């Protein structure tokens, strides 16, 4: 469904991504983990059209999207819950949600139904409908950001560190929502530093470091065995993560584990 | 003993001129609010509107109150052209570059006007220019009354456009958060283009009004810009209610200074500087409320 091939991205003269490839299939939950500054947000911003690629290609649903504008990409069904929520602070919760559907025809015609669904996911948003978004708590703002993205009826929904700055209970809540959204048939691409919890619900994961993918392919995540929590890896003699590449067991040893652990604290 | 008639008259004059000032400032507010740019060339767009109204009247005999719509349309296209060819290419650059660019545009248009139309002050004398309206103890010039009413209509149209139409709501969304606007499917660049065009159209219409109650000359836009900046500072940057409030304060202050201070009419022209400086010193967020972040 989504295919990034060998992309390079620059901010001015500074290169942020090198030869990044990744693929997401319909219905999957894919996680990208990586430390601060690894380039996770850059990947998501590039897919959504906010950054442009210098090299490579991005396809969505078989169509090249790397030359499209951000608003055109949203209309194709790719939405993002961005880093830092990016709400309209002086508009009400309800107006924020409604704006999510207002500029996308196929979502606009279903807006009432979608709004009901979002209220069932987050009943608190219904109660707070007329409150200004800027005055909500961090967790509530995250719900609005997720709700607004859902209002656009995405086929692929990208989350940029949705658990950032939230209390543990709220983090659970957000991850549960991600799972629910996935069960509704929405494909998920999630960027997280909360490795342990995000890998639990992922089908596959990618590890990004300094703007490059650590492994060429994604790693398969076995939810039972994954304990890549960043605490044990340093002392664990074998790799703490059970991973296979293309069905073949790869042996990144503790090297990969350590790389991830160092950044995930 | 207070002379109530003269006080009321002065207040009324202030309110009437405030209407025109609001029309002059709204486009500046719109561009600042939506694009985050202080458009120093806004006054020159008004000047072009005033000249187009003057020439349409002088050459074709079209009444300025009718040619107002034509000036608006003409300036809409000039505005979108200016945006597309000068501002758009540097929209991602630091704000200082955009500021300097609009300053350059302002100087360019002033000089262009001097070359094309000389520095003469032009006036429009219509059949109703000298008429006035008597309401008991106070009376108004008919032209001033009409410019006030048209200014009110322009303001209402702008507010309705921004709150009720899809492109208008897009402008509000962009002014709140342009990253978020892209993410909900708004073409932010097109919204900038439209906002700049609408602001220029407002300047064109305001220019036509200006041509009926003031002299039209190449520096008229510069003079009005200073008043508009004063209004922005009074009202808090980039919001419409603040602009209306600022216009009232400036209009009434000028009028009172003109009435009550000896040799006041000369001082009245300069009062906008005094207000500007005083407010920047005592309350830089604007008298009306908060400054736009
Ligand atoms: N607007 C920008 N201009 C210049 N460099 C940038 C810009 N945005 C990001 N970068 C650089 O690109 C690199 C990747 O940044 P990015 O925001 O994608 O990291 P990240 O993995 O999302 O980090 P975090 O976990 O802290 O959010 C960093 O080195 C950052 O400094
Ligand atoms: Mg990030």
Coordinates of C-alpha atoms and ligand atoms in Angstrom, one line a residue:
Chain A
X1 CA 0.0 0.0 0.0
X2 CA 2.8 2.4 0.9
X3 CA 6.3 2.0 -0.5
X4 CA 9.3 4.2 0.1
X5 CA 12.3 3.4 -2.1
X6 CA 15.7 4.7 -1.4
X7 CA 14.7 8.2 -0.3
X8 CA 17.1 11.0 0.6
X9 CA 15.7 14.1 2.4
X10 CA 17.4 17.3 3.1
X11 CA 16.7 20.4 5.2
X12 CA 18.4 23.0 3.2
X13 CA 22.0 21.6 2.8
X14 CA 21.7 19.3 5.8
X15 CA 20.8 15.7 4.9
X16 CA 18.3 14.1 7.3
X17 CA 17.6 10.8 5.6
X18 CA 19.8 8.5 3.6
X19 CA 18.5 5.7 1.4
X20 CA 15.5 5.0 3.5
X21 CA 13.2 2.3 2.2
X22 CA 10.1 0.9 3.9
X23 CA 6.9 -0.7 2.9
X24 CA 3.5 -1.0 4.6
X25 CA 0.9 -3.4 3.5
X26 CA -2.8 -3.0 3.8
X27 CA -4.1 -3.7 7.3
X28 CA -0.7 -3.8 8.9
X29 CA 0.5 -2.0 12.0
X30 CA 4.1 -0.9 11.4
X31 CA 6.3 0.8 13.9
X32 CA 9.5 2.8 13.3
X33 CA 11.6 3.1 16.4
X34 CA 14.7 5.3 16.7
X35 CA 16.3 7.8 19.0
X36 CA 15.9 11.6 19.1
X37 CA 16.9 13.2 15.9
X38 CA 17.1 9.8 14.1
X39 CA 14.7 11.2 11.4
X40 CA 11.4 9.5 12.4
X41 CA 9.3 12.7 12.1
X42 CA 11.1 13.5 8.9
X43 CA 10.0 10.2 7.4
X44 CA 6.3 10.9 8.3
X45 CA 6.5 14.5 7.2
X46 CA 7.9 13.4 3.9
X47 CA 5.2 10.8 3.3
X48 CA 2.6 13.4 4.1
X49 CA 4.1 15.9 1.6
X50 CA 5.4 18.4 4.1
X51 CA 9.1 17.7 3.1
X52 CA 10.3 16.9 -0.3
X53 CA 12.6 14.1 -1.4
X54 CA 15.9 14.7 -3.3
X55 CA 16.2 11.1 -4.4
X56 CA 14.1 7.9 -4.5
X57 CA 10.3 7.5 -4.7
X58 CA 7.2 7.2 -2.6
X59 CA 4.2 5.2 -3.8
X60 CA 0.8 5.0 -2.2
X61 CA -1.8 2.6 -3.6
X62 CA 0.4 2.1 -6.7
X63 CA 0.6 5.8 -7.4
X64 CA 3.6 8.1 -7.1
X65 CA 2.9 10.7 -4.4
X66 CA 6.3 12.2 -3.8
X67 CA 5.5 15.1 -6.2
X68 CA 2.1 15.9 -4.8
X69 CA 1.3 18.7 -2.4
X70 CA 0.4 17.8 1.2
X71 CA -3.3 18.6 0.7
X72 CA -3.5 16.3 -2.3
X73 CA -1.9 13.5 -0.3
X74 CA -4.4 13.8 2.5
X75 CA -7.2 13.6 -0.1
X76 CA -5.8 10.3 -1.3
X77 CA -6.3 8.9 2.2
X78 CA -3.0 9.4 4.0
X79 CA -3.4 11.3 7.3
X80 CA -1.0 12.1 10.1
X81 CA -1.3 12.8 13.8
X82 CA 1.7 15.0 14.0
X83 CA 4.3 15.5 16.6
X84 CA 3.2 18.2 19.0
X85 CA -0.5 17.7 18.1
X86 CA -0.7 20.8 15.9
X87 CA -4.3 21.7 16.9
X88 CA -6.1 24.9 16.2
X89 CA -5.8 26.3 19.7
X90 CA -8.4 29.0 19.6
X91 CA -11.1 26.9 18.0
X92 CA -13.3 24.6 20.0
X93 CA -12.8 20.8 20.1
X94 CA -15.8 20.3 17.9
X95 CA -14.6 22.8 15.3
X96 CA -11.2 21.2 15.3
X97 CA -12.8 17.8 14.6
X98 CA -15.1 19.2 11.9
X99 CA -12.2 20.9 10.2
X100 CA -10.7 17.4 9.8
X101 CA -13.4 16.5 7.3
X102 CA -14.2 20.0 5.9
X103 CA -11.8 20.0 3.0
X104 CA -12.0 16.4 1.9
X105 CA -15.1 15.7 -0.1
X106 CA -15.3 12.0 0.5
X107 CA -14.9 12.5 4.3
X108 CA -17.3 15.5 4.4
X109 CA -20.2 13.5 3.2
X110 CA -19.7 11.0 6.1
X111 CA -18.8 13.6 8.7
X112 CA -21.7 13.0 11.1
X113 CA -21.2 9.3 11.2
X114 CA -17.4 9.6 11.7
X115 CA -18.0 12.1 14.4
X116 CA -20.2 9.6 16.3
X117 CA -17.5 7.0 15.9
X118 CA -14.9 9.4 17.3
X119 CA -17.1 10.3 20.2
X120 CA -17.5 6.6 21.0
X121 CA -13.7 6.2 21.0
X122 CA -13.2 9.3 23.1
X123 CA -16.4 10.1 25.1
X124 CA -14.6 13.0 26.8
X125 CA -14.4 14.9 23.5
X126 CA -18.1 14.9 23.4
X127 CA -18.3 16.5 26.8
X128 CA -15.6 19.0 26.0
X129 CA -17.1 19.8 22.6
X130 CA -17.3 23.6 23.1
X131 CA -14.0 24.0 25.1
X132 CA -11.2 25.7 23.2
X133 CA -8.6 23.1 22.1
X134 CA -5.7 25.2 23.5
X135 CA -7.1 24.8 27.0
X136 CA -7.3 21.0 27.0
X137 CA -4.8 18.8 28.9
X138 CA -2.0 17.1 26.9
X139 CA -3.8 13.8 26.8
X140 CA -7.1 15.4 25.7
X141 CA -5.3 17.3 23.0
X142 CA -3.8 14.1 21.7
X143 CA -7.3 12.7 21.5
X144 CA -8.4 15.7 19.5
X145 CA -5.4 15.3 17.2
X146 CA -6.3 11.6 16.6
X147 CA -10.0 12.4 16.2
X148 CA -9.2 15.2 13.7
X149 CA -7.1 12.8 11.6
X150 CA -9.8 10.1 11.7
X151 CA -12.3 12.7 10.5
X152 CA -10.5 12.7 7.1
X153 CA -11.4 9.0 6.8
X154 CA -7.8 7.9 6.2
X155 CA -6.8 4.6 4.6
X156 CA -3.3 5.0 6.1
X157 CA -3.0 6.8 9.5
X158 CA 0.5 7.8 10.7
X159 CA 1.2 8.6 14.3
X160 CA 4.2 10.6 15.4
X161 CA 5.0 9.7 19.0
X162 CA 1.5 9.8 20.3
X163 CA 2.6 8.7 23.7
X164 CA 5.0 11.6 24.2
X165 CA 4.5 13.5 27.4
X166 CA 1.6 11.4 28.6
X167 CA 1.1 9.7 31.9
X168 CA 1.3 5.8 31.7
X169 CA -2.4 5.4 32.0
X170 CA -3.0 7.8 29.1
X171 CA -0.3 6.1 27.1
X172 CA -2.2 2.8 27.5
X173 CA -5.3 4.6 26.4
X174 CA -3.7 6.0 23.3
X175 CA -2.2 2.6 22.3
X176 CA -5.6 0.9 22.8
X177 CA -7.1 3.5 20.5
X178 CA -4.5 2.8 17.9
X179 CA -5.4 -0.9 18.1
X180 CA -9.1 -0.1 17.8
X181 CA -8.5 2.1 14.8
X182 CA -6.4 -0.7 13.2
X183 CA -9.3 -3.1 13.8
X184 CA -11.5 -0.8 11.8
X185 CA -9.4 -1.6 8.8
X186 CA -7.2 1.5 8.9
X187 CA -3.5 0.7 8.1
X188 CA -1.2 2.2 10.8
X189 CA 2.3 3.6 10.6
X190 CA 3.5 4.5 14.0
X191 CA 6.7 6.3 15.1
X192 CA 7.6 5.7 18.8
X193 CA 10.3 5.9 21.3
X194 CA 8.2 3.9 23.7
X195 CA 9.7 0.7 22.1
X196 CA 8.2 -1.9 24.4
X197 CA 4.6 -0.9 24.2
X198 CA 4.6 0.0 20.5
X199 CA 6.3 -3.3 19.5
X200 CA 3.6 -5.2 21.3
X201 CA 1.0 -4.2 18.8
X202 CA 3.2 -4.0 15.7
X203 CA 3.2 -6.6 12.9
X204 CA 6.7 -5.5 11.9
X205 CA 9.1 -2.8 12.9
X206 CA 11.9 -0.7 11.5
X207 CA 14.8 0.7 13.4
X208 CA 16.1 4.0 12.3
X209 CA 19.4 5.5 13.4
X210 CA 21.0 8.7 12.3
X211 CA 18.8 9.0 9.2
X212 CA 19.4 5.4 8.0
X213 CA 17.6 2.2 8.4
X214 CA 19.6 -0.1 10.7
X215 CA 18.4 -3.2 8.9
X216 CA 17.5 -3.2 5.2
X217 CA 14.3 -5.0 5.9
X218 CA 11.8 -4.7 8.7
X219 CA 12.1 -6.9 11.7
X220 CA 9.3 -9.3 12.6
X221 CA 8.2 -8.8 16.0
X222 CA 7.1 -11.6 18.2
X223 CA 4.9 -10.0 20.8
X224 CA 5.4 -12.7 23.3
X225 CA 9.2 -12.5 23.3
X226 CA 9.7 -8.9 22.7
X227 CA 11.2 -7.3 25.7
X228 CA 13.2 -4.6 24.0
X229 CA 12.7 -2.3 26.9
X230 CA 16.1 -0.8 27.0
X231 CA 16.8 -1.9 30.5
X232 CA 17.9 -5.5 30.0
X233 CA 19.7 -5.2 26.8
X234 CA 22.9 -3.9 28.2
X235 CA 23.3 -7.0 30.4
X236 CA 21.6 -9.5 28.2
X237 CA 24.3 -11.7 26.5
X238 CA 22.0 -12.5 23.5
X239 CA 19.8 -10.2 21.6
X240 CA 16.8 -9.5 23.6
X241 CA 14.6 -9.3 20.5
X242 CA 13.5 -12.2 18.5
X243 CA 13.7 -11.1 14.9
X244 CA 13.9 -12.5 11.5
X245 CA 14.7 -10.9 8.3
X246 CA 12.8 -12.3 5.3
X247 CA 12.2 -15.4 7.3
X248 CA 15.9 -15.8 7.9
X249 CA 17.1 -15.3 11.4
X250 CA 19.5 -12.4 11.3
X251 CA 22.1 -12.0 14.0
X252 CA 22.5 -8.4 14.9
X253 CA 23.5 -9.6 18.3
X254 CA 23.5 -7.2 21.1
X255 CA 24.8 -4.5 18.8
X256 CA 21.3 -3.7 17.4
X257 CA 19.8 -4.2 20.8
X258 CA 22.2 -1.8 22.3
X259 CA 21.7 0.8 19.6
X260 CA 18.0 0.8 20.3
X261 CA 18.4 0.7 24.0
X262 CA 20.7 3.6 24.1
X263 CA 18.2 5.8 22.4
X264 CA 15.0 4.6 24.0
X265 CA 15.6 5.8 27.5
Chain B
X1 CA -19.2 75.2 30.2
X2 CA -19.1 72.3 27.8
X3 CA -20.2 72.9 24.3
X4 CA -22.2 69.8 23.8
X5 CA -23.0 70.5 20.1
X6 CA -19.3 70.8 19.2
X7 CA -18.4 67.8 21.4
X8 CA -21.0 65.6 19.6
X9 CA -20.0 66.9 16.2
X10 CA -16.4 66.1 16.9
X11 CA -17.3 62.7 18.1
X12 CA -19.4 62.0 15.1
X13 CA -16.7 63.2 12.7
X14 CA -14.2 60.9 14.5
X15 CA -16.5 57.9 14.1
X16 CA -17.1 58.6 10.4
X17 CA -13.4 58.9 9.6
X18 CA -12.8 55.8 11.7
X19 CA -15.0 53.8 9.3
X20 CA -12.7 54.8 6.4
X21 CA -9.6 54.0 8.5
X22 CA -11.0 50.5 9.2
X23 CA -11.5 49.9 5.5
X24 CA -7.9 51.1 4.9
X25 CA -6.5 48.8 7.6
X26 CA -8.6 45.6 7.1
X27 CA -6.5 44.3 4.2
X28 CA -3.3 44.8 6.2
X29 CA -4.9 42.9 9.1
X30 CA -5.9 40.0 6.8
X31 CA -2.4 39.6 5.3
X32 CA -0.8 39.8 8.7
X33 CA -3.2 37.4 10.3
X34 CA -3.2 34.8 7.6
X35 CA 0.4 35.0 6.2
X36 CA 2.2 36.6 9.1
X37 CA 3.6 39.3 6.8
X38 CA 3.5 43.0 7.6
X39 CA 2.8 44.3 4.1
X40 CA 4.4 47.7 3.9
X41 CA 3.1 48.1 0.3
X42 CA -0.5 47.9 1.5
X43 CA -0.8 51.7 1.4
X44 CA 0.5 51.8 -2.1
X45 CA -2.3 49.3 -3.1
X46 CA -4.7 51.9 -1.7
X47 CA -3.0 54.6 -3.6
X48 CA -3.4 52.6 -6.8
X49 CA -7.1 52.1 -5.9
X50 CA -7.5 55.9 -5.4
X51 CA -5.8 56.7 -8.8
X52 CA -7.9 54.1 -10.6
X53 CA -11.0 55.7 -9.1
X54 CA -9.7 59.2 -10.0
X55 CA -9.0 58.3 -13.6
X56 CA -12.2 56.3 -14.1
X57 CA -14.1 59.4 -12.9
X58 CA -12.0 62.0 -14.8
X59 CA -11.8 60.1 -18.1
X60 CA -15.0 58.1 -18.2
X61 CA -17.1 60.0 -15.7
X62 CA -17.8 56.9 -13.6
X63 CA -18.8 57.8 -10.1
X64 CA -16.2 56.7 -7.5
X65 CA -18.9 55.0 -5.5
X66 CA -19.6 52.8 -8.5
X67 CA -16.0 52.4 -9.7
X68 CA -15.2 51.1 -6.2
X69 CA -16.1 47.6 -7.3
X70 CA -13.9 48.0 -10.4
X71 CA -11.0 49.2 -8.4
X72 CA -11.5 46.2 -6.1
X73 CA -11.4 43.8 -9.0
X74 CA -8.4 45.5 -10.6
X75 CA -6.5 45.5 -7.4
X76 CA -7.4 41.8 -6.7
X77 CA -5.6 40.9 -9.9
X78 CA -2.7 43.2 -9.2
X79 CA -2.5 41.8 -5.7
X80 CA -2.5 38.1 -6.8
X81 CA 0.2 39.0 -9.4
X82 CA 2.4 40.7 -6.8
X83 CA 2.0 37.7 -4.5
X84 CA 2.7 35.1 -7.2
X85 CA 5.8 36.8 -8.7
X86 CA 7.4 38.5 -5.7
X87 CA 6.2 37.1 -2.4
X88 CA 5.5 33.5 -3.2
X89 CA 9.1 32.7 -4.1
X90 CA 10.4 33.9 -0.7
X91 CA 7.5 32.7 1.5
X92 CA 9.8 30.1 3.2
X93 CA 12.6 32.6 3.8
X94 CA 13.0 34.5 7.1
X95 CA 10.2 37.0 7.8
X96 CA 12.7 39.9 7.6
X97 CA 13.2 39.2 3.9
X98 CA 9.4 39.4 3.3
X99 CA 9.3 42.6 5.2
X100 CA 12.1 44.2 3.2
X101 CA 10.5 43.0 0.0
X102 CA 7.2 44.7 0.8
X103 CA 9.1 47.8 1.7
X104 CA 10.8 47.7 -1.6
X105 CA 7.4 47.2 -3.4
X106 CA 6.1 50.2 -1.5
X107 CA 8.9 52.5 -2.7
X108 CA 8.6 51.1 -6.2
X109 CA 4.9 51.9 -6.5
X110 CA 5.4 55.4 -5.0
X111 CA 8.0 56.2 -7.6
X112 CA 6.0 54.6 -10.4
X113 CA 3.0 56.8 -9.5
X114 CA 5.2 59.9 -9.5
X115 CA 6.5 59.0 -12.9
X116 CA 3.1 58.2 -14.4
X117 CA 0.9 60.8 -12.7
X118 CA 3.3 63.4 -11.3
X119 CA 3.1 64.6 -7.7
X120 CA 0.0 66.7 -8.1
X121 CA -2.7 66.3 -5.6
X122 CA -5.9 65.3 -7.3
X123 CA -9.5 65.7 -6.1
X124 CA -12.8 64.3 -7.3
X125 CA -15.7 66.8 -7.3
X126 CA -19.0 64.9 -7.7
X127 CA -22.4 66.4 -8.0
X128 CA -23.0 65.6 -4.3
X129 CA -19.6 66.6 -3.0
X130 CA -20.8 69.7 -1.2
X131 CA -24.0 68.3 0.2
X132 CA -24.5 67.7 3.9
X133 CA -27.0 66.0 6.1
X134 CA -28.4 67.9 9.1
X135 CA -29.5 66.0 12.2
X136 CA -30.5 68.8 14.5
X137 CA -27.4 70.1 16.3
X138 CA -24.9 68.1 14.3
X139 CA -24.4 67.7 10.6
X140 CA -22.3 65.5 8.2
X141 CA -20.9 65.8 4.8
X142 CA -22.8 63.5 2.6
X143 CA -19.7 62.0 1.0
X144 CA -18.2 61.2 4.4
X145 CA -21.5 59.6 5.5
X146 CA -21.5 57.4 2.4
X147 CA -17.8 56.4 2.7
X148 CA -18.6 55.4 6.3
X149 CA -21.5 53.3 5.3
X150 CA -19.6 51.6 2.5
X151 CA -16.8 50.9 5.0
X152 CA -19.2 49.2 7.3
X153 CA -20.5 47.1 4.4
X154 CA -17.0 46.1 3.4
X155 CA -16.2 45.1 7.0
X156 CA -19.4 43.0 7.2
X157 CA -18.7 41.3 3.9
X158 CA -15.2 40.4 5.0
X159 CA -16.4 39.0 8.3
X160 CA -19.1 37.0 6.6
X161 CA -16.6 35.8 4.0
X162 CA -14.1 34.6 6.7
X163 CA -16.7 32.9 8.9
X164 CA -19.1 31.4 6.4
X165 CA -17.4 30.5 3.2
X166 CA -15.0 27.6 2.7
X167 CA -12.0 29.6 1.4
X168 CA -12.7 32.2 4.2
X169 CA -12.6 29.5 6.9
X170 CA -9.5 28.1 5.3
X171 CA -7.9 31.5 5.9
X172 CA -8.9 31.4 9.5
X173 CA -7.5 27.9 9.8
X174 CA -4.2 28.9 8.2
X175 CA -3.9 31.9 10.5
X176 CA -4.3 29.6 13.5
X177 CA -1.9 26.9 12.4
X178 CA -0.6 26.4 8.9
X179 CA 1.0 23.0 9.4
X180 CA -2.3 21.7 10.7
X181 CA -4.0 23.3 7.7
X182 CA -1.9 21.4 5.2
X183 CA -2.7 18.2 7.2
X184 CA -6.4 18.7 7.0
X185 CA -6.3 19.1 3.2
X186 CA -6.1 22.9 2.8
X187 CA -3.9 24.1 0.0
X188 CA -2.1 26.7 2.1
X189 CA -0.3 28.3 -0.8
X190 CA -3.5 28.9 -2.6
X191 CA -5.0 30.3 0.6
X192 CA -2.1 32.8 0.8
X193 CA -2.7 33.8 -2.8
X194 CA -6.4 34.4 -2.2
X195 CA -5.8 36.2 1.1
X196 CA -3.4 38.6 -0.6
X197 CA -5.8 39.1 -3.4
X198 CA -8.7 39.8 -1.1
X199 CA -6.6 42.2 0.9
X200 CA -5.6 44.0 -2.3
X201 CA -9.2 44.2 -3.4
X202 CA -10.1 45.7 0.0
X203 CA -7.3 48.2 -0.6
X204 CA -8.7 49.0 -4.0
X205 CA -12.1 49.7 -2.7
X206 CA -10.7 51.7 0.3
X207 CA -8.7 53.6 -2.3
X208 CA -11.8 54.6 -4.2
X209 CA -13.3 55.8 -0.9
X210 CA -10.1 57.7 -0.1
X211 CA -10.3 59.5 -3.5
X212 CA -13.7 61.0 -2.6
X213 CA -12.7 62.5 0.8
X214 CA -9.0 63.1 0.5
X215 CA -6.4 64.2 -2.0
X216 CA -5.1 61.6 -4.3
X217 CA -1.3 61.8 -4.7
X218 CA 1.6 59.3 -4.9
X219 CA 2.4 59.5 -1.2
X220 CA -1.2 59.1 0.0
X221 CA -0.7 55.4 0.6
X222 CA 2.3 56.1 2.7
X223 CA 0.4 58.5 4.9
X224 CA -2.4 56.1 5.3
X225 CA 0.0 53.2 6.0
X226 CA 1.3 55.1 9.1
X227 CA -2.3 55.4 10.4
X228 CA -2.9 51.8 9.6
X229 CA 0.1 50.7 11.6
X230 CA -1.0 52.8 14.5
X231 CA -4.4 51.1 14.3
X232 CA -2.8 47.6 14.3
X233 CA -0.7 48.5 17.3
X234 CA -3.7 49.8 19.2
X235 CA -5.9 46.9 18.3
X236 CA -3.4 44.1 18.8
X237 CA -1.8 42.7 15.6
X238 CA -3.8 40.8 13.1
X239 CA -7.4 40.5 14.3
X240 CA -10.5 42.2 13.0
X241 CA -12.3 43.4 16.2
X242 CA -9.0 44.9 17.3
X243 CA -8.7 46.7 14.0
X244 CA -12.2 48.2 14.3
X245 CA -11.4 49.3 17.9
X246 CA -8.1 50.8 16.9
X247 CA -9.8 52.7 14.0
X248 CA -12.3 54.2 16.4
X249 CA -9.6 55.2 18.9
X250 CA -7.5 56.9 16.2
X251 CA -10.5 58.5 14.4
X252 CA -11.9 60.0 17.5
X253 CA -8.6 61.1 18.9
X254 CA -7.7 62.9 15.7
X255 CA -11.0 64.6 15.6
X256 CA -10.8 65.7 19.3
X257 CA -7.3 67.0 18.8
X258 CA -8.5 68.9 15.7
X259 CA -11.3 70.5 17.6
X260 CA -9.9 71.2 21.0
X261 CA -6.3 71.9 20.6
X262 CA -5.3 75.3 19.2
X263 CA -4.0 74.9 15.7
X264 CA -5.2 71.3 16.2
X265 CA -5.8 70.3 12.6
X266 CA -2.1 70.2 12.0
X267 CA -1.5 68.2 15.1
X268 CA -4.3 65.8 14.3
X269 CA -2.3 64.4 11.4
X270 CA 0.6 63.6 13.6
X271 CA -1.3 62.2 16.5
X272 CA -1.0 58.6 15.0
X273 CA 2.7 58.8 15.6
X274 CA 2.2 59.9 19.2
X275 CA -0.3 57.1 19.8
X276 CA 2.0 54.6 18.1
X277 CA 5.0 55.4 20.3
X278 CA 3.1 55.8 23.5
X279 CA 1.4 52.4 23.1
X280 CA 4.5 50.6 22.0
X281 CA 6.1 51.9 25.2
X282 CA 3.3 51.4 27.7
X283 CA 1.4 48.4 26.3
X284 CA 3.1 46.7 23.4
X285 CA 0.5 43.9 23.2
X286 CA -2.1 46.5 22.0
X287 CA -4.8 48.2 24.0
X288 CA -7.5 45.9 22.9
X289 CA -5.9 42.6 23.9
X290 CA -3.3 40.1 22.9
X291 CA -0.9 40.2 20.1
X292 CA -0.9 37.4 17.6
X293 CA 1.8 34.9 18.4
Ligands
LIG1 N1 13.3 22.2 9.9 C1 14.5 21.6 10.1 N2 15.6 22.2 9.6 C2 16.8 21.7 9.7 N3 17.0 20.5 10.3 C3 16.0 19.8 10.7 C4 14.6 20.3 10.6 N4 13.8 19.4 11.2 C5 14.6 18.4 11.5 N5 15.9 18.6 11.3 C6 17.0 17.7 11.6 O1 16.7 16.4 10.9 C7 17.1 15.4 11.8 C8 15.9 14.5 12.0 O2 14.9 15.2 12.7 P1 13.5 14.5 13.1 O3 12.6 15.6 13.6 O4 13.0 13.8 11.9 O5 13.9 13.5 14.2 P2 13.0 12.5 15.1 O6 13.5 11.2 14.9 O7 11.6 12.8 14.9 O8 13.4 13.0 16.6 P3 12.5 13.1 17.9 O9 12.4 11.8 18.5 O10 13.3 14.0 18.7 O11 11.2 13.7 17.5 C9 17.6 16.0 13.1 O12 19.0 16.0 13.0 C10 17.1 17.4 13.0 O13 18.0 18.3 13.6
LIG2 MG1 10.1 13.5 15.9

